[in-house]
Short mmCIF file of C-alpha atoms in Angstrom, two decimals:
data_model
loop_
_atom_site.label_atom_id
_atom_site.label_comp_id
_atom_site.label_asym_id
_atom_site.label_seq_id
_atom_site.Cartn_x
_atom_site.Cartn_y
_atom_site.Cartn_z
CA UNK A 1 -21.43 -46.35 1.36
CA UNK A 2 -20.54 -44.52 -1.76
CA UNK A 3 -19.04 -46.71 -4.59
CA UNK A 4 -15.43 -46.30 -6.24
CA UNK A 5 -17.17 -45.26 -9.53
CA UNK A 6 -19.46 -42.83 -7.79
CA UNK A 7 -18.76 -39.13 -7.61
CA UNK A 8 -18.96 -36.91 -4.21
CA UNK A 9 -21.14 -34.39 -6.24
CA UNK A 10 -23.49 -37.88 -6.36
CA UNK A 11 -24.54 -37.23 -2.54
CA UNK A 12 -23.06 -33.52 -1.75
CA UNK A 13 -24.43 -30.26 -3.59
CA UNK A 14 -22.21 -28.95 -5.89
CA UNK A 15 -22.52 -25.67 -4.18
CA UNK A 16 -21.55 -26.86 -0.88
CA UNK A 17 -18.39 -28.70 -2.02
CA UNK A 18 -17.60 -25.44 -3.51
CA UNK A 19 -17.89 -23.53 -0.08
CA UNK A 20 -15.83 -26.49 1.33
CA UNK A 21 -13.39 -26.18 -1.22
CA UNK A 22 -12.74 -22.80 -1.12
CA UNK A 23 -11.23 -23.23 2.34
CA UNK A 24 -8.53 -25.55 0.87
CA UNK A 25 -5.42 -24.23 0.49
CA UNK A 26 -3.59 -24.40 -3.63
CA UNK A 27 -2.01 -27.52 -3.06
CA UNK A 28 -4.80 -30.04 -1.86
CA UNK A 29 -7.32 -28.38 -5.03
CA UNK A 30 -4.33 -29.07 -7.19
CA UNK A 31 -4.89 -32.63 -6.06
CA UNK A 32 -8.33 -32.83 -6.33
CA UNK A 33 -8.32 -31.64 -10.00
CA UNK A 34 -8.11 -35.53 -10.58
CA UNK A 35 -11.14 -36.42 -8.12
CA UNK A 36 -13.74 -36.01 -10.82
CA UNK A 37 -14.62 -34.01 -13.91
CA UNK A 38 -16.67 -31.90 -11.80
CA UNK A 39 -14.20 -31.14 -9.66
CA UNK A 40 -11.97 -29.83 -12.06
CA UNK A 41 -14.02 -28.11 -14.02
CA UNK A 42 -15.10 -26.40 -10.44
CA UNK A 43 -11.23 -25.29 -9.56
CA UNK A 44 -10.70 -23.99 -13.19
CA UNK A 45 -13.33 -22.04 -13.82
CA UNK A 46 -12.77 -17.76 -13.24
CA UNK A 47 -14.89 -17.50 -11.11
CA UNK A 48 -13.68 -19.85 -8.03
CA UNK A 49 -10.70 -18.93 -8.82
CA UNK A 50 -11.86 -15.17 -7.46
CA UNK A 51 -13.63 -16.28 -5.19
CA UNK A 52 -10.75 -18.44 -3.87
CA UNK A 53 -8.20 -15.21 -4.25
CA UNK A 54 -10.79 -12.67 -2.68
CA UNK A 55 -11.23 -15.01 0.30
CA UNK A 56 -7.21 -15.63 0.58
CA UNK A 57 -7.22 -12.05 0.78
CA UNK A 58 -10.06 -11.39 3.21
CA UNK A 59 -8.41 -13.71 6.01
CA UNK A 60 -5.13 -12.98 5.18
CA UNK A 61 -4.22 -16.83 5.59
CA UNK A 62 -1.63 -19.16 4.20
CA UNK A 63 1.10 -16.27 3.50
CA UNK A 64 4.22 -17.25 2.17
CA UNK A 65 7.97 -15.48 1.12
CA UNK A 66 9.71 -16.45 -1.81
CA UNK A 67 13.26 -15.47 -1.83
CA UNK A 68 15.50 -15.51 -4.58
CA UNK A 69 19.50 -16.42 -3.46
CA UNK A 70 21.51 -13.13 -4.71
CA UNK A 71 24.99 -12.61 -4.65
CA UNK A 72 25.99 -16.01 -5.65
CA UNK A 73 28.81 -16.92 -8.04
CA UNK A 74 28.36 -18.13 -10.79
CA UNK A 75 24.57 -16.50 -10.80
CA UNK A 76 22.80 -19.82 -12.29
CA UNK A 77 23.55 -21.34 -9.23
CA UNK A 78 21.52 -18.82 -7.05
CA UNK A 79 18.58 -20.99 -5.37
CA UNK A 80 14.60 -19.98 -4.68
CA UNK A 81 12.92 -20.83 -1.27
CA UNK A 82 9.78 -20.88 0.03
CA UNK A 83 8.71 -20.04 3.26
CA UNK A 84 5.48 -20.01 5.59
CA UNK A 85 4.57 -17.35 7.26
CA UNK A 86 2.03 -17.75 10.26
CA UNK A 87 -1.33 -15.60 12.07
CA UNK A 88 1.46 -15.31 14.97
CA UNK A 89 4.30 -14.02 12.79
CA UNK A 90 6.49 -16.65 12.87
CA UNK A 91 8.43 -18.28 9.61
CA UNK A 92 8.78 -21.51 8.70
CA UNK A 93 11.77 -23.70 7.58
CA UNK A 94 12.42 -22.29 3.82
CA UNK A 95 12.56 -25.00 1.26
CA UNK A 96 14.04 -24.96 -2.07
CA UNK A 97 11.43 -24.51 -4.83
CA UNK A 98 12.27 -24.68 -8.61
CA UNK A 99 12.59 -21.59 -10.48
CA UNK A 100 10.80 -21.63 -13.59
CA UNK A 101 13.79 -19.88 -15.81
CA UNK A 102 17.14 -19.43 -14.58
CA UNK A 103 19.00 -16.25 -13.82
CA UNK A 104 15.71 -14.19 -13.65
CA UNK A 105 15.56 -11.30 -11.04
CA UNK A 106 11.85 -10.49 -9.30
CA UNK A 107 10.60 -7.11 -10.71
CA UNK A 108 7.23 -6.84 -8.66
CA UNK A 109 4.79 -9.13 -7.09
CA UNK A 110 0.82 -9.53 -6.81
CA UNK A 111 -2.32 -11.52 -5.43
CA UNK A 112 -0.02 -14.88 -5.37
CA UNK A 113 2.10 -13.99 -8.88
CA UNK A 114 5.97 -13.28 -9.08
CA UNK A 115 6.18 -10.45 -11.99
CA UNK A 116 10.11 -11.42 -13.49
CA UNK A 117 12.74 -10.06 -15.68
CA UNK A 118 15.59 -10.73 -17.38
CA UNK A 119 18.08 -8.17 -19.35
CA UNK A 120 18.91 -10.41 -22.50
CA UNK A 121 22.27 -8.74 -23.77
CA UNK A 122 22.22 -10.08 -27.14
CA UNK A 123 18.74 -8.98 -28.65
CA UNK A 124 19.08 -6.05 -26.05
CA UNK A 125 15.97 -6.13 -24.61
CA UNK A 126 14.29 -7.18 -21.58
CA UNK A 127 11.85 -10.46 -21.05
CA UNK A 128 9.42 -10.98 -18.79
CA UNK A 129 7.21 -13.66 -16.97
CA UNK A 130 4.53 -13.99 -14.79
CA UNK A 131 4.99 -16.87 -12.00
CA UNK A 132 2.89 -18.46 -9.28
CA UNK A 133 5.32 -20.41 -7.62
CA UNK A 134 2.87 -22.19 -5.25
CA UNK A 135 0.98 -23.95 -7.93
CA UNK A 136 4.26 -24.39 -9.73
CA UNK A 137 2.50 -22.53 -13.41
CA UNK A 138 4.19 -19.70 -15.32
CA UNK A 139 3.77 -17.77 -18.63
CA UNK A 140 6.70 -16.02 -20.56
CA UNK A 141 5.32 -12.87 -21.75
CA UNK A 142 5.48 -12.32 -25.80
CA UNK A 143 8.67 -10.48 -26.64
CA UNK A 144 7.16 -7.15 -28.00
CA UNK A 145 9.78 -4.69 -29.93
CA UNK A 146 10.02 -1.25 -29.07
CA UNK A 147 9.12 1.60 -31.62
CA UNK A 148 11.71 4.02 -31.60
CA UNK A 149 9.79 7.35 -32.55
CA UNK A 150 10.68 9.30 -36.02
CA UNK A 151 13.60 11.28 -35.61
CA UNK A 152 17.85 10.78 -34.05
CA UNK A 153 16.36 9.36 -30.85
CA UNK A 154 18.65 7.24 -28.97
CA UNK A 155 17.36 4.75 -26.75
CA UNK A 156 17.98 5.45 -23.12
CA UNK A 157 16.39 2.76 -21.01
CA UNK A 158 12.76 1.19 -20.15
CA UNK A 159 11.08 1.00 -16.96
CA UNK A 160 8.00 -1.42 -15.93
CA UNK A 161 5.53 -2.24 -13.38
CA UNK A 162 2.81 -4.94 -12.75
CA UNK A 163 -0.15 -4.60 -10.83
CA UNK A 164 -4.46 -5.47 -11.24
CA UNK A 165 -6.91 -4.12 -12.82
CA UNK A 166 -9.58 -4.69 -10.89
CA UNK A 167 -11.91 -2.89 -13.33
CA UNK A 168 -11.53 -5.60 -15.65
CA UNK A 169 -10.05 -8.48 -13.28
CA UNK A 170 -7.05 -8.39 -15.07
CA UNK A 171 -3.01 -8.62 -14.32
CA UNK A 172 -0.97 -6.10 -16.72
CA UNK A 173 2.49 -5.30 -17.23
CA UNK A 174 3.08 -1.94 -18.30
CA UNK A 175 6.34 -0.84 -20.17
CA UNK A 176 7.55 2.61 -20.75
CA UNK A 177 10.86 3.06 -22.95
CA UNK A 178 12.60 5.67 -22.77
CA UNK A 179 14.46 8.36 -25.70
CA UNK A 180 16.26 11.03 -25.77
CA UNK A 181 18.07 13.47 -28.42
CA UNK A 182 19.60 16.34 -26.70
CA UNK A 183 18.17 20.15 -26.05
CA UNK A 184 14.86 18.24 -27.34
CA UNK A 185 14.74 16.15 -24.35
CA UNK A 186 12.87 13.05 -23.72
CA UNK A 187 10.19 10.87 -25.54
CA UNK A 188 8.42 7.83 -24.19
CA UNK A 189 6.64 4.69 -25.73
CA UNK A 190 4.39 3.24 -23.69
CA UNK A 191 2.68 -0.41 -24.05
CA UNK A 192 1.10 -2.30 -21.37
CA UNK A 193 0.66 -6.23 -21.76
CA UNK A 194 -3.14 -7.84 -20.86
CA UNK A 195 -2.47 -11.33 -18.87
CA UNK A 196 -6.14 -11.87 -20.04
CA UNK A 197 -6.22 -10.98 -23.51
CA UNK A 198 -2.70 -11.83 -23.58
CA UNK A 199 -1.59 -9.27 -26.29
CA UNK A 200 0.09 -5.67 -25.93
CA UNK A 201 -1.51 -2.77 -26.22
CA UNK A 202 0.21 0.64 -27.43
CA UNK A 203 -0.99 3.37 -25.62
CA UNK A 204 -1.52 6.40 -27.49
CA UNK A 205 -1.13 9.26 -24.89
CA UNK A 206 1.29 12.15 -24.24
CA UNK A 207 3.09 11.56 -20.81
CA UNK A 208 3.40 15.09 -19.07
CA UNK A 209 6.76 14.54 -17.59
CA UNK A 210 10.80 15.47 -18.67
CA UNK A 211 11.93 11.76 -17.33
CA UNK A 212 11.18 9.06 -15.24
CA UNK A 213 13.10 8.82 -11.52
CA UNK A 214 12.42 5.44 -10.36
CA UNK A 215 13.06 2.30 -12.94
CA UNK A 216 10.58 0.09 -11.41
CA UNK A 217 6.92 1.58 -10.83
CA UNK A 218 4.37 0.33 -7.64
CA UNK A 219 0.75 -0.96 -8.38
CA UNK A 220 -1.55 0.49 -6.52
CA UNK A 221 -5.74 1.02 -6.99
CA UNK A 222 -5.44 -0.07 -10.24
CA UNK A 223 -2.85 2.44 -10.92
CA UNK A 224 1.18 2.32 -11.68
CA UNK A 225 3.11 4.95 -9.84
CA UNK A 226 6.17 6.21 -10.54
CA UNK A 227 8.40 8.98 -9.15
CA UNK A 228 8.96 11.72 -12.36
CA UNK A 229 10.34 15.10 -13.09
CA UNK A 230 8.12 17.25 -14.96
CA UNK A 231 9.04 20.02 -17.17
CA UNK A 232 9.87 22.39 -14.79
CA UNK A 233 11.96 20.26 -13.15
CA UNK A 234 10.23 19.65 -10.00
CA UNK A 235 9.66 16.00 -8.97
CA UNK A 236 6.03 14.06 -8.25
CA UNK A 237 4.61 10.93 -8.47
CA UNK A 238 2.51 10.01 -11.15
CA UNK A 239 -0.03 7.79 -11.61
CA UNK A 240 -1.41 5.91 -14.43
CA UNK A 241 -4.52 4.69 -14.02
CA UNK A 242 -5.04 0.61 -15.84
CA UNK A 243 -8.77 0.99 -16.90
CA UNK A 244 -9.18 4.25 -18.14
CA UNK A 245 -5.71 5.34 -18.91
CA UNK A 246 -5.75 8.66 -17.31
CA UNK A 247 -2.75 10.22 -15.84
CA UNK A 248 -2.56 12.01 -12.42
CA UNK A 249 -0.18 13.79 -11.03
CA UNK A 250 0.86 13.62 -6.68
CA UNK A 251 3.01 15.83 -4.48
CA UNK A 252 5.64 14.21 -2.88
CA UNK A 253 5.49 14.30 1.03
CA UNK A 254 8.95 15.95 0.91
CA UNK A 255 11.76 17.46 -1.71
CA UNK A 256 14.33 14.63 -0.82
CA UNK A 257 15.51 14.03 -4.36
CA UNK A 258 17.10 10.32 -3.51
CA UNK A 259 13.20 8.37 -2.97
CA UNK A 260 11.65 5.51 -3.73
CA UNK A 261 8.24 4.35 -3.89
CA UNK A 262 6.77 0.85 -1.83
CA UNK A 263 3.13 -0.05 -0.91
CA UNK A 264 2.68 -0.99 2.76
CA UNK A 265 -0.34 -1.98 4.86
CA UNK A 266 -2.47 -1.39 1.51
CA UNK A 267 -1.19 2.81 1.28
CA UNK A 268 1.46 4.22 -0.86
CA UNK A 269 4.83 4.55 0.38
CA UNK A 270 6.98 7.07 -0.13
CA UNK A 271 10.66 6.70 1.48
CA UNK A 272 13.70 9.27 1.42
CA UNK A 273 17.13 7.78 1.16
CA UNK A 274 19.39 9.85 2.54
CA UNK A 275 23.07 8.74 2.15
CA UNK A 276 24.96 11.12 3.61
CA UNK A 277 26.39 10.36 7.10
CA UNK A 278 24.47 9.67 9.36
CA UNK A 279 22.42 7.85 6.74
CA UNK A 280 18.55 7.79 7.36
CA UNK A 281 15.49 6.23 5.50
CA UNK A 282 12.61 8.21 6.24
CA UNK A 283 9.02 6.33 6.09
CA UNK A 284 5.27 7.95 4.65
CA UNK A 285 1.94 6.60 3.77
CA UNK A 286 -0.59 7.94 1.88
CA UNK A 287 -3.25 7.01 4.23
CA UNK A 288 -5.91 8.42 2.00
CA UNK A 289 -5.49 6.98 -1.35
CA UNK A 290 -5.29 10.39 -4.05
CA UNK A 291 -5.75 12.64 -1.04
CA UNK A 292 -1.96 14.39 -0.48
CA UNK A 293 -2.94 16.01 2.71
CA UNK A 294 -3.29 12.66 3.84
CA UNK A 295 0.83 11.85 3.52
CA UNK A 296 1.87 11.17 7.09
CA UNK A 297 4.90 10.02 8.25
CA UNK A 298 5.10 6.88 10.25
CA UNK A 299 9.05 6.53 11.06
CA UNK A 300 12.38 7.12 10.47
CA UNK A 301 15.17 4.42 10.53
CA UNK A 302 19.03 6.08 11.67
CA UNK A 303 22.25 4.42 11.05
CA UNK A 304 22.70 3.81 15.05
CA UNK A 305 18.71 1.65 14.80
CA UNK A 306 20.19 -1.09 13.52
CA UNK A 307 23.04 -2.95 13.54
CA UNK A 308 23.45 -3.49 9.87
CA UNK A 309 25.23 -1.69 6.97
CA UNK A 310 22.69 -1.11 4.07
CA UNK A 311 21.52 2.36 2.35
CA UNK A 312 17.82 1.11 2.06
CA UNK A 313 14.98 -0.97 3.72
CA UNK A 314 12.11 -1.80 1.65
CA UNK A 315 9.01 -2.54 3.54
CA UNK A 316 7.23 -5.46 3.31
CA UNK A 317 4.49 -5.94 5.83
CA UNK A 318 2.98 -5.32 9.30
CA UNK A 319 3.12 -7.23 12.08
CA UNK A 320 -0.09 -8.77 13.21
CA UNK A 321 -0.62 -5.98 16.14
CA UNK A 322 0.71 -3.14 13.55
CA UNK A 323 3.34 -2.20 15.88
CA UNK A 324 6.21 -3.97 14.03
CA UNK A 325 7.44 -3.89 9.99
CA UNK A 326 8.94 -6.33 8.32
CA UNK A 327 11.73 -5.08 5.92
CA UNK A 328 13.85 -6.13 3.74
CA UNK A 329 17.62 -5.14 4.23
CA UNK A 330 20.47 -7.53 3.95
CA UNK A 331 18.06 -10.42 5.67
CA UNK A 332 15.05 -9.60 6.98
CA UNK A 333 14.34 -7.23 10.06
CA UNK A 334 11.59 -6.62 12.52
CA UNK A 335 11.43 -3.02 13.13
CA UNK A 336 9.76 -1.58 16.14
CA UNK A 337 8.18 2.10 15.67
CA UNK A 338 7.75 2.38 19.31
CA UNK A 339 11.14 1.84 20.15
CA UNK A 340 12.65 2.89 17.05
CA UNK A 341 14.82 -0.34 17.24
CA UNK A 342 15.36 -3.32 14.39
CA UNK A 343 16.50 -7.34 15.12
CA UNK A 344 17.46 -8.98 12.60
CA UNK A 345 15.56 -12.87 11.92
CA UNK A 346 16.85 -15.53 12.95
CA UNK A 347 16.14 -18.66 10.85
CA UNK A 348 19.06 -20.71 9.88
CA UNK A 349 17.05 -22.50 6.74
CA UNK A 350 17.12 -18.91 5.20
CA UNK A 351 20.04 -17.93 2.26
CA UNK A 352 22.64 -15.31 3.63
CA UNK A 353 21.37 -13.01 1.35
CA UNK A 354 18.19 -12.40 -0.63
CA UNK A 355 15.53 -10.90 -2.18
CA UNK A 356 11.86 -11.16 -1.14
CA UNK A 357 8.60 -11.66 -2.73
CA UNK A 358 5.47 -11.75 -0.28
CA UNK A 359 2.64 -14.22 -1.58
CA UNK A 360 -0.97 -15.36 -1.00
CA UNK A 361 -2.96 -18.56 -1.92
CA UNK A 362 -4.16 -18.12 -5.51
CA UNK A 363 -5.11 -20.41 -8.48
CA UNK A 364 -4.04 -17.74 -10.79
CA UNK A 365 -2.01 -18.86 -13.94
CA UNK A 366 -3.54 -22.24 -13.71
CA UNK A 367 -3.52 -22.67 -16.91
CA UNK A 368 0.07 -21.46 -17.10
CA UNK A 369 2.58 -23.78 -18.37
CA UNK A 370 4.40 -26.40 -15.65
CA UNK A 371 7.55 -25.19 -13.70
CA UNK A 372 9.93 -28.31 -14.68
CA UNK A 373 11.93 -30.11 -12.04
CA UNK A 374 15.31 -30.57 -13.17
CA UNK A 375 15.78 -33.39 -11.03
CA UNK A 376 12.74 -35.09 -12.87
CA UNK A 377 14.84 -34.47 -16.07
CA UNK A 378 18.14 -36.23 -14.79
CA UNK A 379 15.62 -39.42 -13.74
CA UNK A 380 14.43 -39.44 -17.19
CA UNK A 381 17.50 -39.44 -18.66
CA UNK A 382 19.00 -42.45 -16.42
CA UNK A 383 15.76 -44.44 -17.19
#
């Protein structure tokens, strides 16, 4: 029988408990960061953690939504959830989940981490954070100011994304400001933020474009993409590439000029909004990643496929058998290719409305700082 004071790693190899453990899911090897000082130092080093990740990823287990409450007056009352989401594609009940600062909106998501903003009005600039709402860690980003190049520039706006690097096994948040002064036309600073060395980085490198299209970018292949209009004033996507910095430049699948970029099923996904009557979002993948003969289109939703009133679906997943996406409209849809029909889910623990984040089981940010309870705060107050 093994004693109270002995360890497990006493009578199991450490290399098997590390096989067991990395078929645990977050919240029983949070627990077990108290069963022994081998133990923890096991969970926290880098590289269970990617192990952990790469295996959440090759069995596509434990999946879970976040949604954020929107529309909600005032808008620090709006409420997070979590919610399950099974093999079988089924959801869970949601449950309310802490937010780790209030009144932040989701900008992008990745591997298990919530990418989030917030437009602060006074200083005029935008913060971000990085949150992994299963383990409960975040990390506020530095604030970094933004160089306004020599000359009467005036400041038009900034655009970001967040993706991997899987070059360097790094998370980075890439920011591109905007400027503009007149017949001159635009100028850009870009800086992109290291979650590893946790610094930003300017990036010293001409972009080849008259002005950015889309204010939020998709990561991709270790790549940002955004929709742009070059200097001739046709439209294409570009691509910025984490590791090496290079730029590239991809034809759009069509000349829509209202688009928007998503990645679904692991491709690039280029949609056309059309808002004219009868309204239409039209659906492509890139099926071959770089390759833009390989842009194929895989649907089109019309105003009479569904029953509700919205001017754009973002796509979220596959269903298990790939005949079915999961979007994102006013609640959440499953849309049928075959038929070319949507129905709405039904789960009465969801918000009315919301926006969506789509998770996996990761250990990333564990050394992040807690996501405070407030209701822990009231208790300690009373006491």
């Amino acid at each position: 029988m093994i004693s109270s004071t002995s360890t497990i790693s006493n009578y199991v190899p450490l290399d098997v408990i590390d096989r067991i453990l990395l078929r645990l899911p977050v919240n029983a090897l949070i627990r077990f960061l108290c069963v022994s000082k081998e133990w923890s130092a096991l969970i926290n080093s880098s590289n269970f953690i990617k192990k952990h990740l790469d295996h959440s990823i090759e069995t596509n287990s434990d999946r879970t939504l976040i949604l954020k409450e929107i529309f909600v007056n005032p808008p620090s009352q709006s409420r997070w959830f979590s919610v399950p989401y099974s093999d079988n594609d089924q959801f869970g009940k949601a449950v309310q989940i802490c937010q780790p600062l209030h009144n932040w909106e989701i900008l992008d998501y990745c591997h298990g981490l919530v990418c989030l903003t917030f437009y602060n009005r006074y200083e005029e600039k935008e913060d971000i954070a990085i949150w992994n709402p299963l383990i409960r860690k975040y990390r506020k980003l530095p604030s970094e100011p933004i160089d306004k190049p020599s000359g009467s520039l005036y400041y038009s706006c900034s655009s970001f994304g967040f993706g991997y690097d899987p070059s360097n096994n790094d998370y980075k948040v890439m920011r591109i400001a905007q400027f503009f002064e007149g017949v001159l036309g635009e100028f850009f600073e870009v800086k992109v933020y290291s979650l590893k060395s946790e610094c930003w980085k300017k990036i010293e490198k001409h972009l080849p474009i008259k002005e950015i299209c889309s204010a939020q970018s998709v990561s991709l292949n270790g790549a940002f993409h955004w929709i742009v209009e070059q200097d001739n004033g046709s439209e294409s996507i570009l691509a910025f590439d984490f590791s090496n910095e290079k730029i590239r430049l991809y034809r759009k699948p069509s000349n829509e000029d209202l688009a928007s970029l998503e990645v679904l099923g692991g491709c690039l996904c280029f949609i056309e909004c059309c808002p004219e009557i009868p309204t239409y979002n039209d659906f492509w993948l890139m099926k071959e990643y770089g390759d833009e003969s390989s842009w194929t289109r895989i649907y089109k939703i019309e105003s009479d496929a569904v029953l509700w009133n919205t001017d754009y679906f973002k796509p979220l997943l596959f269903s298990k058998n790939g005949k079915k996406v999961l979007m994102e409209g006013v609640s959440l849809i499953w849309y049928d290719i075959k038929k070319k029909r949507g129905k709405k889910v039904r789960n009465r623990s969801f918000p009315k409305r919301f926006k969506t984040a789509t998770c996996i089981e990761s250990l990333l940010l564990l050394d992040g700082d807690n996501v405070i309870d407030p209701r822990q705060k009231k208790n300690k107050r009373k006491r």
